Amino acid sequence: MCQLLGLNSSLPAALGPFFDVFAERGGRTDEHKDGWGIAFHSGKRCRLFTDHRAAIDSPLAARIRRRPLRARNILAHIRKATQGRIALENSHPFARRLWDQTWSFAHNGDLKGFAPAPALYRPQGDTDSEAAFCHLLSQLARRFPHGAPAPAVLRAAMAEVAAEIATHGTFNFILSNGEALFAHCSTNLHYRLEAGKAIVATQPVDSIDGWIAFAPGELKAFGRGTLRG
């Protein structure tokens, strides 16, 4: 399956050596060679970069490693395809607009028989991951048509929809609207808190102590580099 890496920070920051380790897993130290991508959130602005090539073979990944960008929220993904072609439109993260915010999403897992009815958001590719993202945002838009609810209400609603999707299989994901980073675990996800930073990864990206495993079914929210719930 795929791997995830996320950063939530109180100040604009770069992934730095975390991304180096992560990118190496995209075809050199591990098998995730079916595409990669990264999203940088700065307020309402989101810069999204994706490539259908393996991270170790991607000139784009090499450029970002040489000249890392800074942001308060960063989502990165390396893909090992389970559903959908190896193609640019199937490379994570995916991005959509909701409540005047750009949301980005990356998924690790495999959802069997997941075919939600067409709704407000529709996939452009043919992965179960993008279908799940579109369904999640469609459900949030339907529940809160007048704008974003209070953070605790949003997190509770997101957890409900995530649990429903997870009945179809493995649904580990990271998601950001530029203000917070949300992370849901079905099987395998870890986080670590530093001074002003929260790092989330499928597998720890360094050997420093302090990585904490999510419990299956947990959805956590991080804001300004701290755990919010």
JSON list of C-alpha atoms in Angstrom, two decimals, residues 6-114:
[
{"chain": "A", "resi": 6, "resn": "GLY", "atom": "CA", "xyz": [2.20, 15.19, 7.04]},
{"chain": "A", "resi": 7, "resn": "LEU", "atom": "CA", "xyz": [3.39, 18.29, 8.88]},
{"chain": "A", "resi": 8, "resn": "ASN", "atom": "CA", "xyz": [1.40, 20.82, 10.91]},
{"chain": "A", "resi": 9, "resn": "SER", "atom": "CA", "xyz": [3.41, 23.74, 12.24]},
{"chain": "A", "resi": 10, "resn": "SER", "atom": "CA", "xyz": [2.87, 26.93, 14.21]},
{"chain": "A", "resi": 11, "resn": "LEU", "atom": "CA", "xyz": [5.16, 28.76, 11.74]},
{"chain": "A", "resi": 12, "resn": "PRO", "atom": "CA", "xyz": [5.98, 28.03, 8.08]},
{"chain": "A", "resi": 13, "resn": "ALA", "atom": "CA", "xyz": [8.38, 25.09, 8.05]},
{"chain": "A", "resi": 14, "resn": "ALA", "atom": "CA", "xyz": [9.89, 22.57, 5.64]},
{"chain": "A", "resi": 15, "resn": "LEU", "atom": "CA", "xyz": [9.87, 18.78, 5.85]},
{"chain": "A", "resi": 16, "resn": "GLY", "atom": "CA", "xyz": [13.64, 18.78, 5.40]},
{"chain": "A", "resi": 17, "resn": "PRO", "atom": "CA", "xyz": [15.28, 15.40, 6.11]},
{"chain": "A", "resi": 18, "resn": "PHE", "atom": "CA", "xyz": [11.86, 13.84, 6.77]},
{"chain": "A", "resi": 19, "resn": "PHE", "atom": "CA", "xyz": [11.05, 14.24, 3.08]},
{"chain": "A", "resi": 20, "resn": "ASP", "atom": "CA", "xyz": [14.46, 12.87, 2.07]},
{"chain": "A", "resi": 21, "resn": "VAL", "atom": "CA", "xyz": [13.80, 9.63, 3.97]},
{"chain": "A", "resi": 22, "resn": "PHE", "atom": "CA", "xyz": [10.23, 9.50, 2.72]},
{"chain": "A", "resi": 23, "resn": "ALA", "atom": "CA", "xyz": [11.17, 10.05, -0.94]},
{"chain": "A", "resi": 24, "resn": "GLU", "atom": "CA", "xyz": [13.76, 7.27, -0.77]},
{"chain": "A", "resi": 25, "resn": "ARG", "atom": "CA", "xyz": [10.95, 4.89, 0.15]},
{"chain": "A", "resi": 26, "resn": "GLY", "atom": "CA", "xyz": [9.42, 5.78, -3.23]},
{"chain": "A", "resi": 27, "resn": "GLY", "atom": "CA", "xyz": [11.26, 3.07, -5.13]},
{"chain": "A", "resi": 28, "resn": "ARG", "atom": "CA", "xyz": [14.71, 2.75, -3.51]},
{"chain": "A", "resi": 29, "resn": "THR", "atom": "CA", "xyz": [14.37, 1.64, 0.11]},
{"chain": "A", "resi": 30, "resn": "ASP", "atom": "CA", "xyz": [10.77, 0.47, -0.32]},
{"chain": "A", "resi": 31, "resn": "GLU", "atom": "CA", "xyz": [8.30, -0.48, -3.04]},
{"chain": "A", "resi": 32, "resn": "HIS", "atom": "CA", "xyz": [6.11, 2.65, -3.32]},
{"chain": "A", "resi": 33, "resn": "LYS", "atom": "CA", "xyz": [7.07, 3.57, -6.90]},
{"chain": "A", "resi": 34, "resn": "ASP", "atom": "CA", "xyz": [3.72, 4.20, -8.64]},
{"chain": "A", "resi": 35, "resn": "GLY", "atom": "CA", "xyz": [3.68, 7.99, -8.26]},
{"chain": "A", "resi": 36, "resn": "TRP", "atom": "CA", "xyz": [4.05, 10.61, -5.58]},
{"chain": "A", "resi": 37, "resn": "GLY", "atom": "CA", "xyz": [2.84, 14.06, -4.64]},
{"chain": "A", "resi": 38, "resn": "ILE", "atom": "CA", "xyz": [3.00, 16.87, -2.09]},
{"chain": "A", "resi": 39, "resn": "ALA", "atom": "CA", "xyz": [0.74, 19.76, -1.08]},
{"chain": "A", "resi": 40, "resn": "PHE", "atom": "CA", "xyz": [1.85, 22.96, 0.66]},
{"chain": "A", "resi": 41, "resn": "HIS", "atom": "CA", "xyz": [-0.80, 25.02, 2.45]},
{"chain": "A", "resi": 42, "resn": "SER", "atom": "CA", "xyz": [-0.26, 28.67, 3.30]},
{"chain": "A", "resi": 43, "resn": "GLY", "atom": "CA", "xyz": [-3.56, 30.05, 4.58]},
{"chain": "A", "resi": 44, "resn": "LYS", "atom": "CA", "xyz": [-6.18, 29.70, 1.83]},
{"chain": "A", "resi": 45, "resn": "ARG", "atom": "CA", "xyz": [-3.49, 29.05, -0.77]},
{"chain": "A", "resi": 46, "resn": "CYS", "atom": "CA", "xyz": [-2.43, 25.51, -1.66]},
{"chain": "A", "resi": 47, "resn": "ARG", "atom": "CA", "xyz": [0.43, 24.57, -3.97]},
{"chain": "A", "resi": 48, "resn": "LEU", "atom": "CA", "xyz": [0.03, 21.01, -5.26]},
{"chain": "A", "resi": 49, "resn": "PHE", "atom": "CA", "xyz": [2.74, 18.99, -7.03]},
{"chain": "A", "resi": 50, "resn": "THR", "atom": "CA", "xyz": [2.15, 15.45, -8.32]},
{"chain": "A", "resi": 51, "resn": "ASP", "atom": "CA", "xyz": [4.01, 13.03, -10.58]},
{"chain": "A", "resi": 52, "resn": "HIS", "atom": "CA", "xyz": [3.15, 9.56, -11.88]},
{"chain": "A", "resi": 53, "resn": "ARG", "atom": "CA", "xyz": [6.82, 8.58, -11.70]},
{"chain": "A", "resi": 54, "resn": "ALA", "atom": "CA", "xyz": [8.54, 7.12, -8.67]},
{"chain": "A", "resi": 55, "resn": "ALA", "atom": "CA", "xyz": [9.83, 9.73, -6.24]},
{"chain": "A", "resi": 56, "resn": "ILE", "atom": "CA", "xyz": [13.43, 8.54, -6.70]},
{"chain": "A", "resi": 57, "resn": "ASP", "atom": "CA", "xyz": [13.12, 9.05, -10.51]},
{"chain": "A", "resi": 58, "resn": "SER", "atom": "CA", "xyz": [11.19, 12.32, -10.42]},
{"chain": "A", "resi": 59, "resn": "PRO", "atom": "CA", "xyz": [12.98, 15.57, -11.35]},
{"chain": "A", "resi": 60, "resn": "LEU", "atom": "CA", "xyz": [10.20, 17.36, -9.45]},
{"chain": "A", "resi": 61, "resn": "ALA", "atom": "CA", "xyz": [10.98, 15.46, -6.25]},
{"chain": "A", "resi": 62, "resn": "ALA", "atom": "CA", "xyz": [14.68, 16.15, -6.71]},
{"chain": "A", "resi": 63, "resn": "ARG", "atom": "CA", "xyz": [13.97, 19.87, -7.08]},
{"chain": "A", "resi": 64, "resn": "ILE", "atom": "CA", "xyz": [11.88, 19.96, -3.91]},
{"chain": "A", "resi": 65, "resn": "ARG", "atom": "CA", "xyz": [14.62, 18.10, -2.02]},
{"chain": "A", "resi": 66, "resn": "ARG", "atom": "CA", "xyz": [17.18, 20.69, -3.18]},
{"chain": "A", "resi": 67, "resn": "ARG", "atom": "CA", "xyz": [14.96, 23.71, -2.55]},
{"chain": "A", "resi": 68, "resn": "PRO", "atom": "CA", "xyz": [12.35, 22.74, 0.05]},
{"chain": "A", "resi": 69, "resn": "LEU", "atom": "CA", "xyz": [9.24, 24.89, 0.34]},
{"chain": "A", "resi": 70, "resn": "ARG", "atom": "CA", "xyz": [7.88, 26.06, 3.69]},
{"chain": "A", "resi": 71, "resn": "ALA", "atom": "CA", "xyz": [4.27, 25.96, 4.81]},
{"chain": "A", "resi": 72, "resn": "ARG", "atom": "CA", "xyz": [2.18, 25.60, 7.94]},
{"chain": "A", "resi": 73, "resn": "ASN", "atom": "CA", "xyz": [0.59, 22.38, 6.63]},
{"chain": "A", "resi": 74, "resn": "ILE", "atom": "CA", "xyz": [2.25, 19.92, 4.27]},
{"chain": "A", "resi": 75, "resn": "LEU", "atom": "CA", "xyz": [0.90, 16.59, 2.96]},
{"chain": "A", "resi": 76, "resn": "ALA", "atom": "CA", "xyz": [3.10, 14.11, 1.06]},
{"chain": "A", "resi": 77, "resn": "HIS", "atom": "CA", "xyz": [2.28, 10.72, -0.46]},
{"chain": "A", "resi": 78, "resn": "ILE", "atom": "CA", "xyz": [4.14, 7.91, -2.20]},
{"chain": "A", "resi": 79, "resn": "ARG", "atom": "CA", "xyz": [1.96, 5.44, -4.06]},
{"chain": "A", "resi": 80, "resn": "LYS", "atom": "CA", "xyz": [1.87, 1.69, -4.41]},
{"chain": "A", "resi": 81, "resn": "ALA", "atom": "CA", "xyz": [-1.14, 1.19, -6.64]},
{"chain": "A", "resi": 82, "resn": "THR", "atom": "CA", "xyz": [-3.95, -1.12, -5.52]},
{"chain": "A", "resi": 83, "resn": "GLN", "atom": "CA", "xyz": [-6.79, 0.45, -7.52]},
{"chain": "A", "resi": 84, "resn": "GLY", "atom": "CA", "xyz": [-6.52, 2.74, -10.53]},
{"chain": "A", "resi": 85, "resn": "ARG", "atom": "CA", "xyz": [-3.97, 3.18, -13.28]},
{"chain": "A", "resi": 86, "resn": "ILE", "atom": "CA", "xyz": [-0.48, 4.57, -12.78]},
{"chain": "A", "resi": 87, "resn": "ALA", "atom": "CA", "xyz": [-1.29, 8.04, -14.08]},
{"chain": "A", "resi": 88, "resn": "LEU", "atom": "CA", "xyz": [-0.95, 11.66, -13.08]},
{"chain": "A", "resi": 89, "resn": "GLU", "atom": "CA", "xyz": [-4.65, 12.01, -12.27]},
{"chain": "A", "resi": 90, "resn": "ASN", "atom": "CA", "xyz": [-4.36, 9.11, -9.82]},
{"chain": "A", "resi": 91, "resn": "SER", "atom": "CA", "xyz": [-1.39, 10.54, -7.93]},
{"chain": "A", "resi": 92, "resn": "HIS", "atom": "CA", "xyz": [-2.11, 11.88, -4.43]},
{"chain": "A", "resi": 93, "resn": "PRO", "atom": "CA", "xyz": [-2.68, 14.33, -2.83]},
{"chain": "A", "resi": 94, "resn": "PHE", "atom": "CA", "xyz": [-6.00, 15.33, -4.35]},
{"chain": "A", "resi": 95, "resn": "ALA", "atom": "CA", "xyz": [-7.41, 18.83, -3.84]},
{"chain": "A", "resi": 96, "resn": "ARG", "atom": "CA", "xyz": [-10.87, 20.44, -3.89]},
{"chain": "A", "resi": 97, "resn": "ARG", "atom": "CA", "xyz": [-12.47, 23.69, -2.69]},
{"chain": "A", "resi": 98, "resn": "LEU", "atom": "CA", "xyz": [-14.96, 23.70, 0.20]},
{"chain": "A", "resi": 99, "resn": "TRP", "atom": "CA", "xyz": [-16.14, 26.69, 2.33]},
{"chain": "A", "resi": 100, "resn": "ASP", "atom": "CA", "xyz": [-13.73, 29.01, 0.51]},
{"chain": "A", "resi": 101, "resn": "GLN", "atom": "CA", "xyz": [-10.83, 26.78, 1.54]},
{"chain": "A", "resi": 102, "resn": "THR", "atom": "CA", "xyz": [-8.65, 24.39, -0.47]},
{"chain": "A", "resi": 103, "resn": "TRP", "atom": "CA", "xyz": [-8.63, 20.92, 1.04]},
{"chain": "A", "resi": 104, "resn": "SER", "atom": "CA", "xyz": [-5.94, 18.37, 0.19]},
{"chain": "A", "resi": 105, "resn": "PHE", "atom": "CA", "xyz": [-6.14, 14.64, 0.92]},
{"chain": "A", "resi": 106, "resn": "ALA", "atom": "CA", "xyz": [-3.91, 11.57, 0.70]},
{"chain": "A", "resi": 107, "resn": "HIS", "atom": "CA", "xyz": [-4.89, 7.97, 1.45]},
{"chain": "A", "resi": 108, "resn": "ASN", "atom": "CA", "xyz": [-3.16, 4.75, 2.37]},
{"chain": "A", "resi": 109, "resn": "GLY", "atom": "CA", "xyz": [-5.28, 1.62, 2.04]},
{"chain": "A", "resi": 110, "resn": "ASP", "atom": "CA", "xyz": [-7.66, -0.33, -0.14]},
{"chain": "A", "resi": 111, "resn": "LEU", "atom": "CA", "xyz": [-11.44, 0.12, -0.16]},
{"chain": "A", "resi": 112, "resn": "LYS", "atom": "CA", "xyz": [-13.27, -2.85, -1.64]},
{"chain": "A", "resi": 113, "resn": "GLY", "atom": "CA", "xyz": [-16.66, -2.30, -3.27]},
{"chain": "A", "resi": 114, "resn": "PHE", "atom": "CA", "xyz": [-16.71, 1.40, -2.41]}
]
